[in-house]
Coordinates of C-alpha atoms and ligand atoms in Angstrom, one line a residue:
M1 CA -20.8 1.7 -14.3
H2 CA -20.8 0.3 -10.8
K3 CA -23.4 1.3 -8.3
M4 CA -21.9 4.4 -6.8
N5 CA -23.2 7.7 -5.6
G6 CA -25.2 9.9 -8.0
N7 CA -22.4 12.4 -8.3
G8 CA -20.2 10.6 -10.9
Q9 CA -20.5 13.5 -13.3
I10 CA -18.8 15.7 -10.8
Y11 CA -16.1 13.5 -9.2
C12 CA -15.5 10.7 -11.8
Y13 CA -15.7 12.1 -15.3
G14 CA -17.3 14.9 -17.4
S15 CA -16.9 18.5 -18.3
L16 CA -17.0 20.0 -14.8
L17 CA -14.2 17.7 -13.6
D18 CA -12.2 18.4 -16.8
T19 CA -12.6 22.2 -16.6
V20 CA -11.7 22.4 -12.9
Q21 CA -8.8 20.0 -12.9
M22 CA -7.2 21.4 -16.0
A23 CA -7.3 24.9 -14.4
K24 CA -4.9 23.4 -11.8
L25 CA -6.3 25.4 -8.9
F26 CA -4.7 23.2 -6.3
E27 CA -1.1 22.1 -5.7
D28 CA -2.4 18.5 -5.3
S29 CA -5.0 17.4 -7.9
K30 CA -6.6 15.2 -5.3
T31 CA -7.8 18.2 -3.3
F32 CA -10.6 19.1 -5.7
V33 CA -12.2 15.6 -5.8
D34 CA -12.1 15.4 -2.0
M35 CA -14.2 18.6 -1.6
K36 CA -17.8 18.5 -0.4
L37 CA -20.7 19.8 -2.6
L38 CA -22.6 22.7 -1.2
F39 CA -25.6 22.0 -3.4
S40 CA -27.1 18.8 -4.9
P41 CA -25.2 17.3 -7.8
Q42 CA -28.1 18.2 -10.1
K43 CA -28.0 21.9 -9.1
T44 CA -24.2 22.0 -9.3
L45 CA -24.3 20.6 -12.8
E46 CA -27.1 23.0 -13.9
D47 CA -25.1 26.0 -12.4
F48 CA -22.0 24.8 -14.2
D49 CA -23.8 24.6 -17.6
A50 CA -25.1 28.1 -17.1
F51 CA -21.7 29.3 -16.0
M52 CA -20.0 27.9 -19.0
A53 CA -22.6 29.3 -21.4
A54 CA -22.2 32.7 -19.8
K55 CA -18.4 32.5 -20.3
N56 CA -18.6 31.3 -23.9
N57 CA -17.2 28.0 -22.7
T58 CA -13.8 29.6 -22.0
P59 CA -13.8 30.8 -18.4
S60 CA -10.6 32.2 -17.0
R61 CA -8.8 30.4 -14.1
D62 CA -10.1 33.0 -11.6
E63 CA -13.6 32.6 -12.8
I64 CA -13.3 28.8 -12.4
R65 CA -11.9 29.4 -8.9
E66 CA -14.9 31.6 -8.1
F67 CA -17.3 28.8 -9.3
V68 CA -15.5 26.2 -7.2
D69 CA -15.5 28.5 -4.1
A70 CA -19.3 29.1 -4.5
H71 CA -20.2 25.4 -5.0
F72 CA -17.7 23.3 -3.0
G73 CA -16.7 23.2 0.7
A74 CA -13.2 22.3 2.1
K75 CA -11.9 18.8 1.7
G76 CA -12.0 16.4 4.6
T77 CA -14.8 18.1 6.4
E78 CA -16.9 14.9 6.2
L79 CA -14.5 13.2 8.6
D80 CA -13.9 13.7 12.3
V81 CA -10.7 12.6 14.0
W82 CA -11.8 9.6 16.1
T83 CA -10.1 8.0 19.1
P84 CA -10.7 4.2 18.7
T85 CA -12.9 3.1 21.6
D86 CA -10.9 -0.1 22.0
W87 CA -7.5 1.7 22.2
I88 CA -5.4 0.7 25.2
E89 CA -2.3 2.3 26.5
H90 CA -0.2 -0.8 27.0
P91 CA -0.9 -3.6 24.6
G92 CA 1.0 -6.8 25.4
F93 CA 3.4 -6.5 22.4
I94 CA 5.2 -3.7 24.2
D95 CA 6.2 -6.2 27.0
L96 CA 7.9 -8.3 24.3
I97 CA 10.4 -5.5 23.4
H98 CA 13.7 -5.7 25.3
D99 CA 15.5 -2.5 24.1
P100 CA 14.2 0.5 26.0
D101 CA 14.3 2.9 23.0
L102 CA 12.4 0.4 20.9
K103 CA 9.9 -0.2 23.7
Q104 CA 9.2 3.6 23.9
W105 CA 8.9 3.6 20.1
G106 CA 6.3 0.8 20.4
V107 CA 4.3 3.0 22.8
D108 CA 4.6 5.9 20.3
L109 CA 3.4 3.8 17.4
N110 CA 0.5 2.5 19.4
N111 CA -0.4 6.1 20.2
I112 CA -0.4 7.0 16.4
W113 CA -3.5 4.9 15.9
K114 CA -5.4 7.7 17.6
E115 CA -4.2 10.2 15.1
L116 CA -5.1 8.1 12.2
G117 CA -8.6 7.2 13.3
R118 CA -11.5 8.8 11.3
K119 CA -15.3 8.6 11.6
M120 CA -17.7 9.9 9.0
K121 CA -20.1 12.6 10.0
D122 CA -23.8 11.7 10.1
D123 CA -24.5 13.9 7.1
V124 CA -22.4 11.6 4.9
H125 CA -25.0 8.8 5.6
K126 CA -27.9 11.3 5.1
N127 CA -26.7 13.0 2.0
P128 CA -24.1 10.7 0.4
D129 CA -24.4 12.5 -3.0
Y130 CA -22.8 15.6 -1.5
Y131 CA -19.6 13.8 -0.9
S132 CA -17.0 11.8 -2.9
I133 CA -16.3 9.6 0.2
I134 CA -17.9 6.2 0.1
P135 CA -20.1 5.8 3.2
V136 CA -19.2 2.9 5.5
P137 CA -20.8 1.9 8.8
N138 CA -17.7 1.9 11.0
P139 CA -14.8 4.2 11.7
V140 CA -11.5 3.5 10.0
I141 CA -7.7 3.9 10.4
V142 CA -6.4 5.8 7.4
P143 CA -2.8 5.7 5.9
G144 CA -2.2 9.4 6.7
G145 CA -1.0 12.6 5.0
R146 CA -3.0 13.2 1.8
F147 CA -4.7 9.8 2.2
I148 CA -7.6 10.7 4.5
E149 CA -9.8 7.8 3.5
F150 CA -9.3 4.0 3.6
Y151 CA -7.1 2.3 1.0
Y152 CA -7.8 -1.3 0.3
W153 CA -4.4 -3.1 0.4
D154 CA -3.0 -0.7 2.9
S155 CA -5.7 -1.9 5.3
Y156 CA -4.3 -5.4 5.4
W157 CA -1.1 -4.2 7.2
I158 CA -3.0 -1.7 9.2
I159 CA -5.4 -4.4 10.5
R160 CA -2.5 -6.7 11.4
G161 CA -1.0 -3.8 13.4
L162 CA -4.3 -3.2 15.1
L163 CA -4.6 -6.8 16.0
H164 CA -1.2 -6.8 17.6
S165 CA -2.4 -3.6 19.4
E166 CA -5.4 -5.7 20.6
M167 CA -7.8 -3.3 18.9
Y168 CA -10.1 -6.2 17.8
T169 CA -13.2 -4.1 17.5
T170 CA -11.6 -1.5 15.2
A171 CA -10.1 -4.2 13.1
R172 CA -13.4 -6.0 12.8
G173 CA -15.2 -2.8 12.0
M174 CA -12.9 -2.1 9.1
I175 CA -13.3 -5.6 7.8
E176 CA -17.1 -5.3 8.1
N177 CA -16.9 -2.0 6.1
F178 CA -15.2 -3.9 3.3
L179 CA -17.7 -6.7 3.4
S180 CA -20.5 -4.2 3.2
I181 CA -18.8 -2.5 0.2
V182 CA -18.6 -5.9 -1.7
Q183 CA -22.3 -6.3 -1.0
R184 CA -23.2 -2.8 -2.2
I185 CA -20.8 -2.3 -5.1
G186 CA -19.7 -5.8 -6.1
F187 CA -15.9 -5.3 -5.4
I188 CA -13.7 -3.1 -3.2
P189 CA -12.4 0.0 -4.9
N190 CA -8.8 1.2 -4.7
G191 CA -9.7 3.6 -1.9
G192 CA -12.7 5.0 -0.1
R193 CA -13.7 7.6 -2.7
V194 CA -16.2 7.3 -5.6
Y195 CA -13.6 8.4 -8.1
Y196 CA -11.8 5.1 -7.6
W197 CA -14.8 3.3 -9.0
G198 CA -13.2 1.5 -11.9
R199 CA -10.3 -0.2 -10.1
S200 CA -9.6 -2.3 -7.0
Q201 CA -6.3 -3.1 -5.4
P202 CA -4.5 -6.4 -4.6
P203 CA -7.5 -8.4 -3.1
L204 CA -6.5 -8.9 0.6
L205 CA -10.0 -9.0 2.2
T206 CA -10.0 -12.7 2.7
A207 CA -6.5 -12.4 4.3
M208 CA -7.8 -9.7 6.6
V209 CA -10.6 -12.0 7.7
K210 CA -8.1 -14.8 8.2
S211 CA -5.8 -12.6 10.3
Y212 CA -8.8 -11.5 12.5
V213 CA -9.8 -15.2 13.0
D214 CA -6.2 -16.2 13.8
F215 CA -6.1 -13.6 16.6
T216 CA -9.6 -14.0 18.0
K217 CA -10.4 -17.6 17.2
D218 CA -13.8 -16.4 16.0
D219 CA -14.3 -18.9 13.2
L220 CA -17.9 -18.0 12.9
F221 CA -16.9 -14.5 11.7
A222 CA -15.2 -16.1 8.7
I223 CA -17.9 -18.6 8.1
N224 CA -20.6 -15.8 8.0
A225 CA -18.4 -13.8 5.5
L226 CA -17.9 -16.8 3.1
E227 CA -20.5 -15.8 0.5
I228 CA -19.0 -12.3 0.2
L229 CA -15.5 -13.6 0.1
E230 CA -16.4 -16.0 -2.7
H231 CA -18.1 -13.1 -4.5
E232 CA -14.9 -11.0 -4.4
F233 CA -12.8 -14.0 -5.5
E234 CA -15.1 -14.7 -8.5
Y235 CA -15.2 -10.9 -9.3
F236 CA -11.4 -11.0 -9.9
I237 CA -11.5 -14.3 -11.8
N238 CA -14.4 -13.2 -14.0
N239 CA -13.1 -9.7 -14.8
N240 CA -9.3 -10.0 -14.8
T241 CA -8.5 -13.4 -16.4
V242 CA -6.2 -13.7 -19.4
Q243 CA -4.7 -16.7 -21.2
A244 CA -0.9 -17.4 -21.1
K245 CA 0.7 -20.5 -22.5
G246 CA -2.7 -22.2 -22.3
H247 CA -3.3 -21.3 -18.6
N248 CA -5.7 -18.9 -17.0
L249 CA -4.0 -16.2 -15.0
V250 CA -5.1 -12.8 -13.8
I251 CA -3.9 -9.3 -14.6
Y252 CA -4.6 -5.8 -13.2
R253 CA -7.1 -3.8 -15.2
D254 CA -9.6 -0.9 -14.9
T255 CA -13.2 -0.4 -16.1
S256 CA -13.5 3.4 -16.1
T257 CA -13.0 6.0 -18.8
G258 CA -10.8 9.1 -18.8
P259 CA -7.8 10.2 -16.7
R260 CA -7.6 9.4 -13.0
P261 CA -9.9 12.0 -11.4
E262 CA -7.4 12.5 -8.5
S263 CA -4.4 13.0 -10.8
Y264 CA -6.3 14.4 -13.8
S265 CA -4.0 17.0 -15.3
E266 CA -1.0 14.7 -14.7
D267 CA -2.6 12.0 -16.9
V268 CA -3.7 14.4 -19.5
E269 CA -0.2 15.7 -19.8
T270 CA 1.4 12.2 -20.3
S271 CA -1.4 11.4 -22.8
Q272 CA -0.1 14.3 -25.1
S273 CA 2.3 11.8 -26.7
F274 CA -0.7 9.9 -28.1
T275 CA -2.7 11.4 -31.0
T276 CA -6.0 9.5 -31.2
K277 CA -8.8 9.4 -28.7
E278 CA -8.5 5.6 -28.5
A279 CA -4.7 5.7 -27.9
K280 CA -5.2 8.3 -25.1
E281 CA -8.0 6.1 -23.5
D282 CA -5.7 3.1 -23.7
H283 CA -2.9 5.1 -22.0
Y284 CA -5.3 6.2 -19.2
S285 CA -6.4 2.5 -18.7
E286 CA -2.7 1.4 -18.4
L287 CA -2.1 4.0 -15.7
K288 CA -5.3 3.2 -13.8
S289 CA -4.5 -0.5 -14.0
A290 CA -1.1 0.2 -12.5
A291 CA -2.9 2.0 -9.7
E292 CA -5.0 -1.1 -9.2
S293 CA -1.8 -3.0 -8.6
G294 CA -0.9 -0.5 -5.8
M295 CA 2.4 0.1 -7.6
D296 CA 1.7 3.4 -9.2
F297 CA 4.0 4.0 -10.8
S298 CA 7.0 1.8 -11.7
S299 CA 9.2 0.6 -14.5
R300 CA 7.6 -2.8 -13.6
W301 CA 4.8 -1.8 -15.9
F302 CA 6.9 -0.5 -18.8
I303 CA 7.2 -2.4 -22.0
N304 CA 8.9 -0.4 -24.7
A305 CA 9.2 -1.2 -28.4
N306 CA 12.2 -3.4 -27.8
G307 CA 10.3 -5.4 -25.2
T308 CA 12.3 -4.1 -22.2
N309 CA 11.4 -2.1 -19.1
E310 CA 13.2 1.0 -20.1
G311 CA 11.1 4.1 -20.7
N312 CA 8.6 6.3 -19.0
L313 CA 4.9 6.4 -18.2
T314 CA 3.9 6.5 -21.9
D315 CA 5.4 2.9 -22.1
A316 CA 3.0 1.6 -19.4
K317 CA 1.5 -1.6 -20.5
T318 CA 0.1 -2.9 -17.2
R319 CA -2.7 -4.9 -18.9
S320 CA -0.2 -6.9 -20.9
I321 CA 1.8 -8.1 -17.9
V322 CA 0.8 -11.1 -15.8
P323 CA 1.8 -10.1 -12.2
V324 CA 3.2 -12.8 -9.9
E325 CA 1.6 -11.5 -6.6
L326 CA -1.9 -11.1 -7.9
N327 CA -2.0 -14.7 -9.0
A328 CA -0.3 -15.8 -5.7
I329 CA -2.9 -13.8 -3.7
L330 CA -5.8 -15.3 -5.6
Y331 CA -4.3 -18.8 -4.9
W332 CA -4.1 -17.8 -1.2
N333 CA -7.7 -16.6 -1.3
A334 CA -9.0 -19.9 -2.7
K335 CA -7.0 -21.8 0.0
M336 CA -8.4 -19.7 2.8
I337 CA -12.0 -19.9 1.4
A338 CA -11.5 -23.7 1.3
E339 CA -10.3 -23.6 4.9
F340 CA -13.3 -21.6 6.1
H341 CA -15.7 -24.0 4.2
S342 CA -14.0 -26.9 5.9
K343 CA -14.5 -25.2 9.3
A344 CA -18.2 -24.8 8.4
G345 CA -18.4 -28.4 7.4
N346 CA -19.1 -27.6 3.7
I347 CA -17.0 -30.4 2.3
E348 CA -18.2 -30.0 -1.3
K349 CA -17.4 -26.3 -1.3
M350 CA -14.0 -26.9 0.3
V351 CA -13.1 -29.3 -2.4
E352 CA -14.3 -26.8 -5.1
Y353 CA -12.0 -24.1 -3.7
E354 CA -9.1 -26.5 -3.1
T355 CA -9.4 -27.4 -6.8
K356 CA -9.4 -23.8 -7.9
A357 CA -6.3 -23.2 -5.8
Q358 CA -4.6 -26.2 -7.3
K359 CA -5.3 -24.8 -10.8
I360 CA -3.9 -21.4 -10.0
Q361 CA -0.8 -23.0 -8.5
E362 CA -0.3 -25.1 -11.6
A363 CA -0.6 -21.9 -13.8
I364 CA 1.9 -20.1 -11.6
Q365 CA 4.3 -22.9 -11.8
A366 CA 3.9 -23.3 -15.6
V367 CA 4.0 -19.7 -16.6
L368 CA 5.6 -17.6 -13.9
W369 CA 8.3 -19.9 -12.3
N370 CA 11.5 -19.4 -14.2
E371 CA 14.1 -22.2 -13.7
E372 CA 16.9 -20.2 -15.2
A373 CA 16.4 -17.1 -13.0
G374 CA 15.7 -19.4 -10.0
C375 CA 12.6 -17.3 -9.1
W376 CA 9.1 -16.4 -10.3
L377 CA 8.9 -13.6 -12.9
D378 CA 6.1 -11.5 -14.3
Y379 CA 5.1 -12.5 -17.8
D380 CA 5.0 -10.2 -20.9
L381 CA 1.9 -11.1 -22.9
I382 CA 2.9 -8.9 -25.9
N383 CA 6.3 -10.4 -26.4
E384 CA 5.3 -13.7 -24.9
K385 CA 8.3 -13.8 -22.6
P386 CA 9.2 -13.6 -18.9
R387 CA 10.3 -10.2 -17.5
N388 CA 13.6 -10.8 -15.8
Y389 CA 13.5 -7.6 -13.7
F390 CA 13.6 -7.7 -9.9
V391 CA 10.5 -6.7 -8.0
P392 CA 9.9 -8.0 -4.4
T393 CA 6.6 -9.5 -5.6
N394 CA 8.7 -12.0 -7.6
L395 CA 9.1 -13.8 -4.3
S396 CA 5.5 -13.4 -3.2
P397 CA 4.6 -17.1 -3.8
L398 CA 6.8 -17.8 -0.7
W399 CA 4.6 -15.5 1.4
V400 CA 1.4 -17.3 0.5
K401 CA 2.9 -20.7 0.0
A402 CA 1.8 -20.9 -3.6
Y403 CA 4.3 -23.6 -4.6
N404 CA 4.9 -27.3 -4.0
L405 CA 5.9 -27.4 -0.4
S406 CA 7.8 -30.6 -0.9
E407 CA 10.3 -28.7 -3.0
S408 CA 11.1 -26.1 -0.3
E409 CA 14.8 -27.1 -0.2
K410 CA 15.3 -26.7 -3.9
I411 CA 13.3 -23.5 -4.1
S412 CA 15.3 -22.1 -1.1
A413 CA 18.6 -22.7 -2.9
S414 CA 17.3 -21.2 -6.2
V415 CA 15.8 -18.1 -4.5
L416 CA 18.9 -17.4 -2.4
K417 CA 21.0 -17.6 -5.5
Y418 CA 18.6 -15.2 -7.2
I419 CA 18.9 -12.8 -4.3
E420 CA 22.7 -12.9 -4.5
A421 CA 22.8 -12.5 -8.3
N422 CA 20.6 -9.4 -8.0
N423 CA 22.7 -8.0 -5.1
L424 CA 19.6 -7.6 -3.0
D425 CA 21.4 -7.8 0.3
S426 CA 23.6 -4.8 -0.5
F427 CA 21.2 -2.0 0.4
P428 CA 21.5 -0.5 3.9
G429 CA 17.9 0.8 4.0
G430 CA 16.0 -2.3 2.8
V431 CA 15.3 -4.1 -0.4
P432 CA 14.3 -1.6 -3.1
N433 CA 11.2 -2.0 -5.2
T434 CA 13.2 -2.3 -8.5
L435 CA 16.8 -2.0 -9.6
Y436 CA 16.0 0.8 -12.0
N437 CA 15.8 4.5 -11.0
T438 CA 13.2 6.2 -13.1
G439 CA 12.1 8.8 -10.6
E440 CA 8.8 7.0 -10.2
Q441 CA 7.9 6.2 -6.6
W442 CA 7.8 2.4 -6.9
D443 CA 11.3 2.2 -8.4
L444 CA 14.8 2.4 -7.0
P445 CA 15.7 3.7 -4.4
N446 CA 12.3 3.6 -2.8
V447 CA 11.5 0.8 -0.4
W448 CA 8.1 0.0 1.0
A449 CA 6.9 -1.7 4.1
P450 CA 4.4 -4.1 2.5
M451 CA 7.2 -5.3 0.1
Q452 CA 9.6 -5.9 3.0
Y453 CA 6.9 -7.8 4.7
I454 CA 6.3 -10.0 1.7
L455 CA 10.0 -10.8 1.4
V456 CA 10.7 -11.3 5.1
E457 CA 7.6 -13.4 5.8
G458 CA 8.1 -15.4 2.6
L459 CA 11.7 -16.3 3.4
D460 CA 10.7 -17.2 6.9
N461 CA 7.9 -19.5 5.5
L462 CA 10.5 -21.3 3.3
G463 CA 11.8 -22.7 6.5
T464 CA 15.4 -23.6 5.6
P465 CA 18.1 -22.3 8.0
E466 CA 19.6 -20.0 5.4
A467 CA 16.3 -18.5 4.3
K468 CA 15.2 -18.0 7.9
A469 CA 18.5 -16.3 8.8
L470 CA 18.2 -13.9 5.9
S471 CA 14.6 -13.2 6.8
Q472 CA 15.5 -12.3 10.3
R473 CA 18.3 -10.1 9.3
W474 CA 16.2 -8.2 6.8
G475 CA 13.3 -7.9 9.2
Q476 CA 15.5 -6.6 12.0
R477 CA 17.3 -4.2 9.6
W478 CA 14.0 -2.8 8.5
V479 CA 13.0 -2.1 12.2
K480 CA 16.3 -0.5 12.9
S481 CA 16.2 1.6 9.7
N482 CA 12.6 2.8 10.3
F483 CA 13.6 3.6 13.9
E484 CA 16.6 5.7 12.8
A485 CA 14.2 7.7 10.5
Y486 CA 11.8 8.1 13.4
R487 CA 14.5 9.1 15.9
E488 CA 15.6 11.9 13.5
T489 CA 12.2 13.2 12.4
L490 CA 9.6 11.8 14.9
A491 CA 7.7 10.6 11.8
M492 CA 6.7 7.4 10.1
F493 CA 6.9 7.5 6.3
E494 CA 4.9 5.9 3.6
K495 CA 8.1 4.8 1.9
Y496 CA 11.8 4.8 2.7
D497 CA 15.2 4.9 1.0
A498 CA 17.0 1.7 0.3
E499 CA 20.3 3.4 -0.3
N500 CA 20.3 5.4 2.9
F501 CA 19.9 3.7 6.3
G502 CA 17.2 5.8 8.1
G503 CA 16.3 7.9 5.0
H504 CA 12.8 8.4 3.7
G505 CA 11.6 7.9 0.1
G506 CA 10.6 10.4 -2.6
G507 CA 9.9 10.8 -6.3
G508 CA 6.6 10.2 -8.1
E509 CA 3.7 12.7 -8.5
Y510 CA 3.2 13.8 -4.8
G511 CA 5.5 14.5 -1.9
V512 CA 6.4 11.8 0.6
Q513 CA 3.6 11.3 3.1
T514 CA 3.8 10.7 6.9
G515 CA 1.5 8.9 9.2
F516 CA 1.7 6.1 8.1
G517 CA -0.7 3.2 8.3
W518 CA 1.1 0.3 6.7
S519 CA 4.6 1.3 7.9
N520 CA 3.3 1.4 11.5
G521 CA 1.5 -1.9 11.1
V522 CA 4.5 -3.8 9.8
I523 CA 6.8 -2.3 12.5
I524 CA 4.4 -3.2 15.3
E525 CA 4.1 -6.7 14.0
W526 CA 7.9 -7.0 13.9
L527 CA 8.5 -5.4 17.2
A528 CA 6.3 -8.2 18.6
K529 CA 8.2 -10.8 16.5
Y530 CA 11.8 -9.7 17.1
G531 CA 11.4 -7.6 20.2
R532 CA 13.1 -10.0 22.5
Q533 CA 16.2 -10.3 20.4
I534 CA 16.7 -7.0 18.7
S535 CA 19.0 -4.4 20.1
L536 CA 20.0 -1.0 18.8
S537 CA 23.6 -1.5 19.9
N538 CA 25.0 -2.0 16.4
T539 CA 22.8 0.5 14.5
G540 CA 23.7 3.9 13.0
A541 CA 21.9 5.5 16.0
A542 CA 24.1 3.7 18.5
A543 CA 27.2 4.3 16.4
R544 CA 26.4 8.0 16.4
S545 CA 25.8 8.0 20.2
C546 CA 29.2 6.2 20.6
R547 CA 30.8 8.8 18.4
L548 CA 29.1 11.5 20.5
I549 CA 30.2 9.9 23.7
T550 CA 33.8 9.7 22.4
V551 CA 33.7 13.4 21.4
L552 CA 32.1 14.4 24.7
G553 CA 34.6 12.2 26.6
A554 CA 37.6 13.7 24.7
T555 CA 36.3 17.2 25.4
A556 CA 35.7 16.4 29.1
V557 CA 39.2 15.0 29.3
A558 CA 40.6 18.1 27.6
I559 CA 38.7 20.4 30.0
V560 CA 39.6 18.5 33.1
G561 CA 43.2 18.3 31.7
A562 CA 43.3 22.1 31.3
F563 CA 41.9 22.7 34.8
A564 CA 44.4 20.3 36.3
G565 CA 47.2 21.9 34.3
R566 CA 46.3 25.3 35.6
F567 CA 46.0 24.0 39.2
I568 CA 49.4 22.3 39.0
W569 CA 50.9 25.4 37.4
R570 CA 49.5 27.7 40.2
N571 CA 50.3 25.5 43.1
W572 CA 53.6 23.9 42.3
F573 CA 55.3 26.2 39.9
K574 CA 54.5 29.7 41.2
Ligands
LIG1 O1 -3.0 10.0 -6.0 C1 -2.1 9.2 -6.6 C2 -2.3 7.7 -6.3 O2 -2.3 7.6 -4.8 C3 -2.6 6.3 -4.3 O3 -1.5 5.5 -4.4 C4 -0.5 5.5 -3.4 O4 -1.0 5.6 -2.1 C5 -1.9 4.5 -1.7 C6 -2.3 4.8 -0.2 O5 -1.1 4.6 0.6 C7 -1.3 3.2 -1.8 O6 -2.3 2.2 -1.7 C8 -0.7 3.0 -3.2 O7 0.0 1.8 -3.3 C9 0.3 4.2 -3.5 O8 0.9 4.0 -4.8 C10 -3.8 5.7 -4.9 O9 -3.9 4.3 -4.5 C11 -3.7 5.7 -6.4 O10 -4.8 5.1 -7.0 C12 -3.6 7.2 -6.8 O11 -3.7 7.3 -8.2

């Protein structure tokens, strides 16, 4: 097990966790594992053993609730709402926005950083064993809603938003937290809780450092971080590598045992279809590996007996699918590490990481590029075949430039054909995560900010006029659609609805959350990028205002007409 707090037997696995979570005391399973201990882990476990013995190992639900009430405090009490010290009222990006409504929205989004700021209480540092939160030195910006701790890949888009909001100290503090976690634990867990101990998320720490350096020009920050960044890169390569068609590629995987602690009863329920302990454990691993991808859950991870993506969670085979974006991100990490080494003057190391990047690019080209589809595709290791199902990540090599740049024209033509063949431009609310509606949250019709970002920035990078035009249209549509949802609800959502302009997402195992870190980050970046050109005049909002003005106008004309009629009647005809 990785070096975590001494409370694993409470928050990560074991009889206490099983008993409490299977009693389903809380509407959201995450609630229990976010609660604070009132006594030491050792005393809590001793009391639990005594409690179970006294109840013949079959306590009632009420008795379990009493035990929890007596031994655990409310969730979230370890965190204080924190106003970032570097927050400013009017960051420069707001001046780049032309449309007055969008400008006001930019101000509102900048204000939301204050609502999402969290600082750990001193007691967390003094008594870490009493909490499931992973102690970090600096305050953080959290996603929002039920997600009251940091999340790894969410933080990339949050940090980019913070940098556009000129909150360099907060952004740097979050990156330093991650660097300290790699030093302490060896990798970055999925989120800031000990119960995420067996899995990470798409490794974007090096890209966070690169973003910070691009904004601040503080090359030394990257150079000083190099050893840790290399460590994280090697961690993924050493633990996640598989062979496909004679090439080394990486997959998502998990090293823990048992159901996800934060969704325990949900996982136990789906595991009922499996009879043996080994099969159940395999099922849990597939689910947790899907969580490592950040796409929990999606038909993207289903391989049924016929080798297709139809099915449900019991068909999850995440560990047998080579995902395009994870390999693309590792290529990108190697390139950025090489660049930082070059800045430091470490030529040997630079060449070493350029070579690693080159090898990953060759593997991506050989195994994941699909000439027939005209795009990159995930690879099914069980059936040894590409998975020709749309996911935005199929285009992720464009985002990180993990392809032969001299072939940009050819790739642009192929990819645009692929987009057309899959009808991806036909959705009013953004490009959906898949084209298959399973009710899982990373499937049709849900659409997510990080995925729009990967698509839009990727097409922009391609550089051909056609790809750039589509990129701009999709980027601006996303801004307008998020604005429409905000105008109607005054909320930013974790996911949206591809089929409904201005609609928010749903499905999956918890209700849609608001806040929301990565959605705000992407919009702030794109308000800065498109602010001068974008206008709301042809959006649904404007269309509705026009309709309203027409109706009001017609009513006004009718009223004026009626008065005029009565006046004329009284004065001329009486
Ligand atoms: O509790 C269920 C799952 O919740 C998280 O996943 C979702 O929210 C994260 C925070 O925004 C996001 O990073 C992830 O992509 C979402 O699917 C958590 O990351 C999962 O591990 C957890 O099982």
